[in-house]
Short mmCIF file of N, CA and C in Angstrom, two decimals:
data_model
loop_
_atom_site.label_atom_id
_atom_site.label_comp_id
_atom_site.label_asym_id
_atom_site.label_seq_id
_atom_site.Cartn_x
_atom_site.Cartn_y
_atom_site.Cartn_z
N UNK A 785 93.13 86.62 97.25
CA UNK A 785 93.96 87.35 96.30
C UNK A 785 95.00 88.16 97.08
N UNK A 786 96.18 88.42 96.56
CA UNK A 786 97.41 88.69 97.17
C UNK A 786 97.04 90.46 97.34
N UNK A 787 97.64 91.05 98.15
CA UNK A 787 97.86 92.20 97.70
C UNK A 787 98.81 92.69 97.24
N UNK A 788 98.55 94.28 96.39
CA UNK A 788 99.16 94.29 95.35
C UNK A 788 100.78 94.89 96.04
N UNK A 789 100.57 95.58 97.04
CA UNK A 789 101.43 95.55 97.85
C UNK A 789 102.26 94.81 98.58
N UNK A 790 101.73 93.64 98.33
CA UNK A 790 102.94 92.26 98.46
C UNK A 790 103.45 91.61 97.25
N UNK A 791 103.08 92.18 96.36
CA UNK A 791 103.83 91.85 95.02
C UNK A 791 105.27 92.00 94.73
N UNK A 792 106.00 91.42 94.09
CA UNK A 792 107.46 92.00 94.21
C UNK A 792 107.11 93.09 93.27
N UNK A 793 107.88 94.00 93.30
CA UNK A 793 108.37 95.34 92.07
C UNK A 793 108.49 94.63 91.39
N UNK A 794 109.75 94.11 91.08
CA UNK A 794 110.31 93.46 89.73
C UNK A 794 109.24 92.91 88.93
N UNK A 795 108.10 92.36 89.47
CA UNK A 795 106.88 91.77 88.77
C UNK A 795 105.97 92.79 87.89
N UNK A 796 105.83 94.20 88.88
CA UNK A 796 104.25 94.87 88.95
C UNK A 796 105.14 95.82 87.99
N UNK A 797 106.67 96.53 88.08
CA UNK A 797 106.53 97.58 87.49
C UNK A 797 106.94 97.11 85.68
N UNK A 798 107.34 96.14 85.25
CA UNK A 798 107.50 96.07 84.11
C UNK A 798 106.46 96.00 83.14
N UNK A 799 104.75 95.44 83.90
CA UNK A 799 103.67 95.44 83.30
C UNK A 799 103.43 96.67 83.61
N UNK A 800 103.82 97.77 83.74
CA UNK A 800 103.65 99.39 83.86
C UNK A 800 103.93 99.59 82.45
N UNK A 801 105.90 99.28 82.36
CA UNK A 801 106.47 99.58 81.33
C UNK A 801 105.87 99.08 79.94
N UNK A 802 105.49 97.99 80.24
CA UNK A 802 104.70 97.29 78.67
C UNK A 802 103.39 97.95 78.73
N UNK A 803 102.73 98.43 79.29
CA UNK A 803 101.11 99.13 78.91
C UNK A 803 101.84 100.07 78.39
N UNK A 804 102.95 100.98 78.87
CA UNK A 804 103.34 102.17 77.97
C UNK A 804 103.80 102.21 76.50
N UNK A 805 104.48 101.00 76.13
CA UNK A 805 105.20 100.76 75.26
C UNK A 805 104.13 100.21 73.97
N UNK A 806 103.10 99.53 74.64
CA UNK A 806 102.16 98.93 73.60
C UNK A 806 101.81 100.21 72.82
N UNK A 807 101.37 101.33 73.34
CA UNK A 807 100.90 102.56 72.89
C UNK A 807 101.85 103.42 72.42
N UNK A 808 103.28 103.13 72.36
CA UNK A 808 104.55 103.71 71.35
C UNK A 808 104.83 104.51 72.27
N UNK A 809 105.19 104.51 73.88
CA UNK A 809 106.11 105.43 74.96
C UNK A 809 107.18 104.70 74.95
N UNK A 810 108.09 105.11 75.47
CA UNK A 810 109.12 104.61 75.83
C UNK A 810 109.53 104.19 76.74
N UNK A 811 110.48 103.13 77.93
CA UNK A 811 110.84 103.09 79.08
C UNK A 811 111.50 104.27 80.00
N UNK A 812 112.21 105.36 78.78
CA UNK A 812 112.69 106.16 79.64
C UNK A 812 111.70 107.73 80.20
N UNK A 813 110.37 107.27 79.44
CA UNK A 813 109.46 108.07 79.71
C UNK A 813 108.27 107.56 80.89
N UNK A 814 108.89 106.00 80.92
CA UNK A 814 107.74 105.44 82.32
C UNK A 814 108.99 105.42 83.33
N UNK A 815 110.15 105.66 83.19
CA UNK A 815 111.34 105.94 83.99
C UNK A 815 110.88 107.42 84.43
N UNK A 816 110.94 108.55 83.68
CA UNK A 816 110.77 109.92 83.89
C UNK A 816 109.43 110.10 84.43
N UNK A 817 108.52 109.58 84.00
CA UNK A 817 107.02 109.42 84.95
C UNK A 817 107.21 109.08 86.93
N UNK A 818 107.79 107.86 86.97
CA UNK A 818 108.12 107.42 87.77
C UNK A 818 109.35 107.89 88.59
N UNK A 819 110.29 108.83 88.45
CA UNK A 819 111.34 109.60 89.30
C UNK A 819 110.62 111.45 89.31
N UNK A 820 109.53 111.42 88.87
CA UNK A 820 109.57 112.61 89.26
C UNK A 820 108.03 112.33 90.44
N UNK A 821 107.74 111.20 90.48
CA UNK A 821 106.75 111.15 91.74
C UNK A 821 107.55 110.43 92.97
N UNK A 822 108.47 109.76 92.78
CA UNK A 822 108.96 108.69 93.85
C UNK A 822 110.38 109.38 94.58
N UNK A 823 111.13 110.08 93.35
CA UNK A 823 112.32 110.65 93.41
C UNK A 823 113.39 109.71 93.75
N UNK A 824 113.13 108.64 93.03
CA UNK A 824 114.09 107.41 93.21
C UNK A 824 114.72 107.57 91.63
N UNK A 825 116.29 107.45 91.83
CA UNK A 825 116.94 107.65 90.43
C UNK A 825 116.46 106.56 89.29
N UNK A 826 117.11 106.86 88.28
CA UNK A 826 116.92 105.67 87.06
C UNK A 826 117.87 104.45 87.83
N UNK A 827 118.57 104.92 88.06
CA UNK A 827 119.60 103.93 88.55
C UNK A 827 119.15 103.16 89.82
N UNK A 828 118.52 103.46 90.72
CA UNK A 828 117.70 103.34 91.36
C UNK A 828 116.25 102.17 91.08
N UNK A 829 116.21 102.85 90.38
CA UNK A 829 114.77 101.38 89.75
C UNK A 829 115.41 100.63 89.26
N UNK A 830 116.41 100.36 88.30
CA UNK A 830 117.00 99.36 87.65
C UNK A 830 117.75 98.43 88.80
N UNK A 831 118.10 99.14 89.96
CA UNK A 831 118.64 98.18 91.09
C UNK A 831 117.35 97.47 91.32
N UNK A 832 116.20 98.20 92.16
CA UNK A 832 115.31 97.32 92.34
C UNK A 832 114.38 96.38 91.46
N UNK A 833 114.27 96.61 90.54
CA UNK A 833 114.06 95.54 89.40
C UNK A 833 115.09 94.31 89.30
N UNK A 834 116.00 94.20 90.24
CA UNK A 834 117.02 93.42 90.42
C UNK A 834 116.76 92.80 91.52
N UNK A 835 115.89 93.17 92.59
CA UNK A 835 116.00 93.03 93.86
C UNK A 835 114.64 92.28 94.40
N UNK A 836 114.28 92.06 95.52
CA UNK A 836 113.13 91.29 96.32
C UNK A 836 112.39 92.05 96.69
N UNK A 837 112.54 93.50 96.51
CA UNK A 837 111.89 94.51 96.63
C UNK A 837 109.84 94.72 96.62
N UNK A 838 109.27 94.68 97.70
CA UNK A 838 108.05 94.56 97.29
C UNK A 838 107.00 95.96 96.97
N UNK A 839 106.40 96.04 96.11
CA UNK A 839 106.10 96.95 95.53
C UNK A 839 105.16 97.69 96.60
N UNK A 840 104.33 97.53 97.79
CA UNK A 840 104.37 98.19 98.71
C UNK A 840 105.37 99.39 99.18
N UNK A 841 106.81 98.42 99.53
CA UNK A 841 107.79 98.88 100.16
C UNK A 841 108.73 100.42 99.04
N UNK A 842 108.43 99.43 97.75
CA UNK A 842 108.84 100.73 96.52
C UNK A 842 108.32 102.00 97.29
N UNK A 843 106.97 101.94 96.98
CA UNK A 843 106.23 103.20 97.51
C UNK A 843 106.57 104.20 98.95
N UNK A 844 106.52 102.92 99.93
CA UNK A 844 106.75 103.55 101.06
C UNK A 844 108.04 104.03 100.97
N UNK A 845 108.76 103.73 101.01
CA UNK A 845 110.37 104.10 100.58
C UNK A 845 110.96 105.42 99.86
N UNK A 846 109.92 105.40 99.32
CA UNK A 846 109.87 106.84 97.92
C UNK A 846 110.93 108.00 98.65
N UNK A 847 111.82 108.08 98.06
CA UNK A 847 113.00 109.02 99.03
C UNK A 847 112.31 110.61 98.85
N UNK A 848 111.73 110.93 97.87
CA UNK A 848 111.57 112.22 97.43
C UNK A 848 110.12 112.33 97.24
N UNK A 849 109.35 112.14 97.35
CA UNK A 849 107.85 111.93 96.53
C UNK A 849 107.45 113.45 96.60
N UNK A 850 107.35 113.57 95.35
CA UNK A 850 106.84 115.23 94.81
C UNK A 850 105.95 115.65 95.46
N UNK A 851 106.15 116.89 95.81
CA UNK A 851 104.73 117.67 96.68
C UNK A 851 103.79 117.88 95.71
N UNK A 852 103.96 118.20 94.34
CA UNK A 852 103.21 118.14 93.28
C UNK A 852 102.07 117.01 93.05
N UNK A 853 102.67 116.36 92.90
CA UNK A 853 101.73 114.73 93.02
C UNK A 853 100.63 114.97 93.87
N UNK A 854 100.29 115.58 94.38
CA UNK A 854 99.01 116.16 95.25
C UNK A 854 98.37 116.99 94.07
N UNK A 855 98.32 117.02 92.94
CA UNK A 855 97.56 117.85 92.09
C UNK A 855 97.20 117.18 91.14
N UNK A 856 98.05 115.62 91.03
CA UNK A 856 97.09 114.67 89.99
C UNK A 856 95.42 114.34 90.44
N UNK A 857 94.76 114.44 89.53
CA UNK A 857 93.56 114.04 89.38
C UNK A 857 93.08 113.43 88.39
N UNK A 858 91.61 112.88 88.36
CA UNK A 858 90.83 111.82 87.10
C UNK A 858 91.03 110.14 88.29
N UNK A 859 90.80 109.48 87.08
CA UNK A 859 89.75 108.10 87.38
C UNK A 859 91.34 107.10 86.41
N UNK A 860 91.25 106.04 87.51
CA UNK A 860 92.60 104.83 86.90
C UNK A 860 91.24 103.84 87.25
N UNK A 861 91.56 102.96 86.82
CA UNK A 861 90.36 101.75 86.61
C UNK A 861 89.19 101.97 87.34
N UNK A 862 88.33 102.98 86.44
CA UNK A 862 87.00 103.54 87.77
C UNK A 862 87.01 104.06 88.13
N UNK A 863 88.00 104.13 89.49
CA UNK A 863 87.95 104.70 90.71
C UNK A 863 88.47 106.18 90.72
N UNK A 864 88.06 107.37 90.85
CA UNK A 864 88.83 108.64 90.93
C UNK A 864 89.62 108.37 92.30
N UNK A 865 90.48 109.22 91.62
CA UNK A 865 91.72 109.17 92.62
C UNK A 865 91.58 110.14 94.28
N UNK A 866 90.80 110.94 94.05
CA UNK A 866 89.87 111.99 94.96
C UNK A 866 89.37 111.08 96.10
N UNK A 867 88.74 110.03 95.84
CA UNK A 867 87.97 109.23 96.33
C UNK A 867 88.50 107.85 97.17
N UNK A 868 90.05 108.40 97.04
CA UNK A 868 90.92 107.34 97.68
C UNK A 868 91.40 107.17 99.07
N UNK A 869 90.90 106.37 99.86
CA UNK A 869 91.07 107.32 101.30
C UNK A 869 92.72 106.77 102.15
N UNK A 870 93.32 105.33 101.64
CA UNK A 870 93.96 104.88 101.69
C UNK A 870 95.07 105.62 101.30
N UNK A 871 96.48 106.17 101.75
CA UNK A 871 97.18 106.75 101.06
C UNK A 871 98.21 105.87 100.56
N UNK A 872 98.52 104.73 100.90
CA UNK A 872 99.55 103.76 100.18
C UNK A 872 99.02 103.39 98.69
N UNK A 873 97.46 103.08 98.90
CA UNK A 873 96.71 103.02 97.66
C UNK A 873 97.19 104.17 96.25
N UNK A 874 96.76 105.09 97.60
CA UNK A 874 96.14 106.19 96.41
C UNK A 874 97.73 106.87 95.75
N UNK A 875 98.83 106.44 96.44
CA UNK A 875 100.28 106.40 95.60
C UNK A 875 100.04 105.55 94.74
N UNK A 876 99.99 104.15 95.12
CA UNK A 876 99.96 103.24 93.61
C UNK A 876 99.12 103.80 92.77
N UNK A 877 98.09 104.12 93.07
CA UNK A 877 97.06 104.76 91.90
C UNK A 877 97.82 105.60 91.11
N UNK A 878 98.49 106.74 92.09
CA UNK A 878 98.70 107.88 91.35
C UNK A 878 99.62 107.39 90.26
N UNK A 879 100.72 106.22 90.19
CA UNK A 879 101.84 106.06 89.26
C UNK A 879 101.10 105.03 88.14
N UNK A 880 99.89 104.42 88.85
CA UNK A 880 99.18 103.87 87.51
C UNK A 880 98.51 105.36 86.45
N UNK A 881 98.05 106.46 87.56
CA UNK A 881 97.22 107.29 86.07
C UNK A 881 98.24 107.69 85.40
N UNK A 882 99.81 107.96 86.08
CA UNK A 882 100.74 108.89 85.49
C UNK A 882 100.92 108.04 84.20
N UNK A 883 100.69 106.18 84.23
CA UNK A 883 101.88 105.49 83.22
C UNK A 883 100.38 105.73 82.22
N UNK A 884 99.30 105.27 82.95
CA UNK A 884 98.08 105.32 81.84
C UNK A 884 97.56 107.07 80.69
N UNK A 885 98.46 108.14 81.71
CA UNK A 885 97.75 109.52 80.84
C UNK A 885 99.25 109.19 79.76
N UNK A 886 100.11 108.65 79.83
CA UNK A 886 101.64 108.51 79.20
C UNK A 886 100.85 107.05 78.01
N UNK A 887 100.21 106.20 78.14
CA UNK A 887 99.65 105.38 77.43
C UNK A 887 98.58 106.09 76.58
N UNK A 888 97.72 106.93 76.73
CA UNK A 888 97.01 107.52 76.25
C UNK A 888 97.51 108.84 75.15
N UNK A 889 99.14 108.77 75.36
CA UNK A 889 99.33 110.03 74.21
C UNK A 889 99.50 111.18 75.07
N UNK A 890 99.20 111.41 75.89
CA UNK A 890 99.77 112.85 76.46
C UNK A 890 100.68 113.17 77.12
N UNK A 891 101.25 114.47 76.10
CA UNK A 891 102.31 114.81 76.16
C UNK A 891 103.41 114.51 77.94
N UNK A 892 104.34 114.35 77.90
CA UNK A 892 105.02 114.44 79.28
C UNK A 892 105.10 115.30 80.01
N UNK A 893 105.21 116.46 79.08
CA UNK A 893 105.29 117.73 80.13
C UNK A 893 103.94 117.84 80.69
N UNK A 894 103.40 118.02 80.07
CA UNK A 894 101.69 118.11 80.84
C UNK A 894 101.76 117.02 81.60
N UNK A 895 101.88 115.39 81.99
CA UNK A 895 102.13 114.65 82.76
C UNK A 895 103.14 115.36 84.31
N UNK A 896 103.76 115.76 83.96
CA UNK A 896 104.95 116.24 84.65
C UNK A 896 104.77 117.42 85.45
N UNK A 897 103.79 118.28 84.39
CA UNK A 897 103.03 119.36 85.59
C UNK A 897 101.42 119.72 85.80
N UNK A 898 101.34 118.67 86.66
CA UNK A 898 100.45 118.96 86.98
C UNK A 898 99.16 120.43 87.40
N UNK A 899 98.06 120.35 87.17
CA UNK A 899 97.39 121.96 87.39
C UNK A 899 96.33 121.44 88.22
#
């Protein structure tokens, strides 16, 4: 099995955008999820959603990645995020719980600031 880090972006983040959307979010709220952990513009993802870009490299790349983002916590498929020892991982994790607490109904701002 591939890793998920050799996946292109263009592949991995639009099945982000559709888990959000099934549950009535919007793109510009898995957009706003996603620039306030990566600090990559809107304009910015819409290039790489264009591009060969591999979703590893998204991550590593992250021009800005919030110092905040160190205060998400809870469990994305199972696994608490605490418990992640990998840190390339435990980024992808973190933008899966952000799109999944945004799938689940809660509010953005509470997404957005973390406690």
């Amino acid at each position: 099995m591939a890793s998920p880090f050799d996946m292109p972006f263009s592949e991995v983040y639009p099945l982000l955008i559709a888990k959000a959307q099934r549950k009535g979010r919007t793109l510009q709220e898995v957009y706003a999820v996603t620039t306030w952990l990566t600090g990559y513009s809107q304009q910015q993802l819409e290039q790489m959603l264009q591009s060969s870009l591999t979703y590893g490299d998204f991550l590593r790349q992250a021009p800005h990645p919030n110092e905040n983002r160190r205060k998400i916590k809870g469990s994305v498929c199972g696994v608490r995020l605490e418990t992640i020892d990998d840190p390339l991982m435990w980024e992808l994790r973190c933008l899966d719980k952000l799109v999944d607490d945004l799938a689940k109904g809660k509010p953005l701002e509470k997404i957005l600031n973390p406690k």
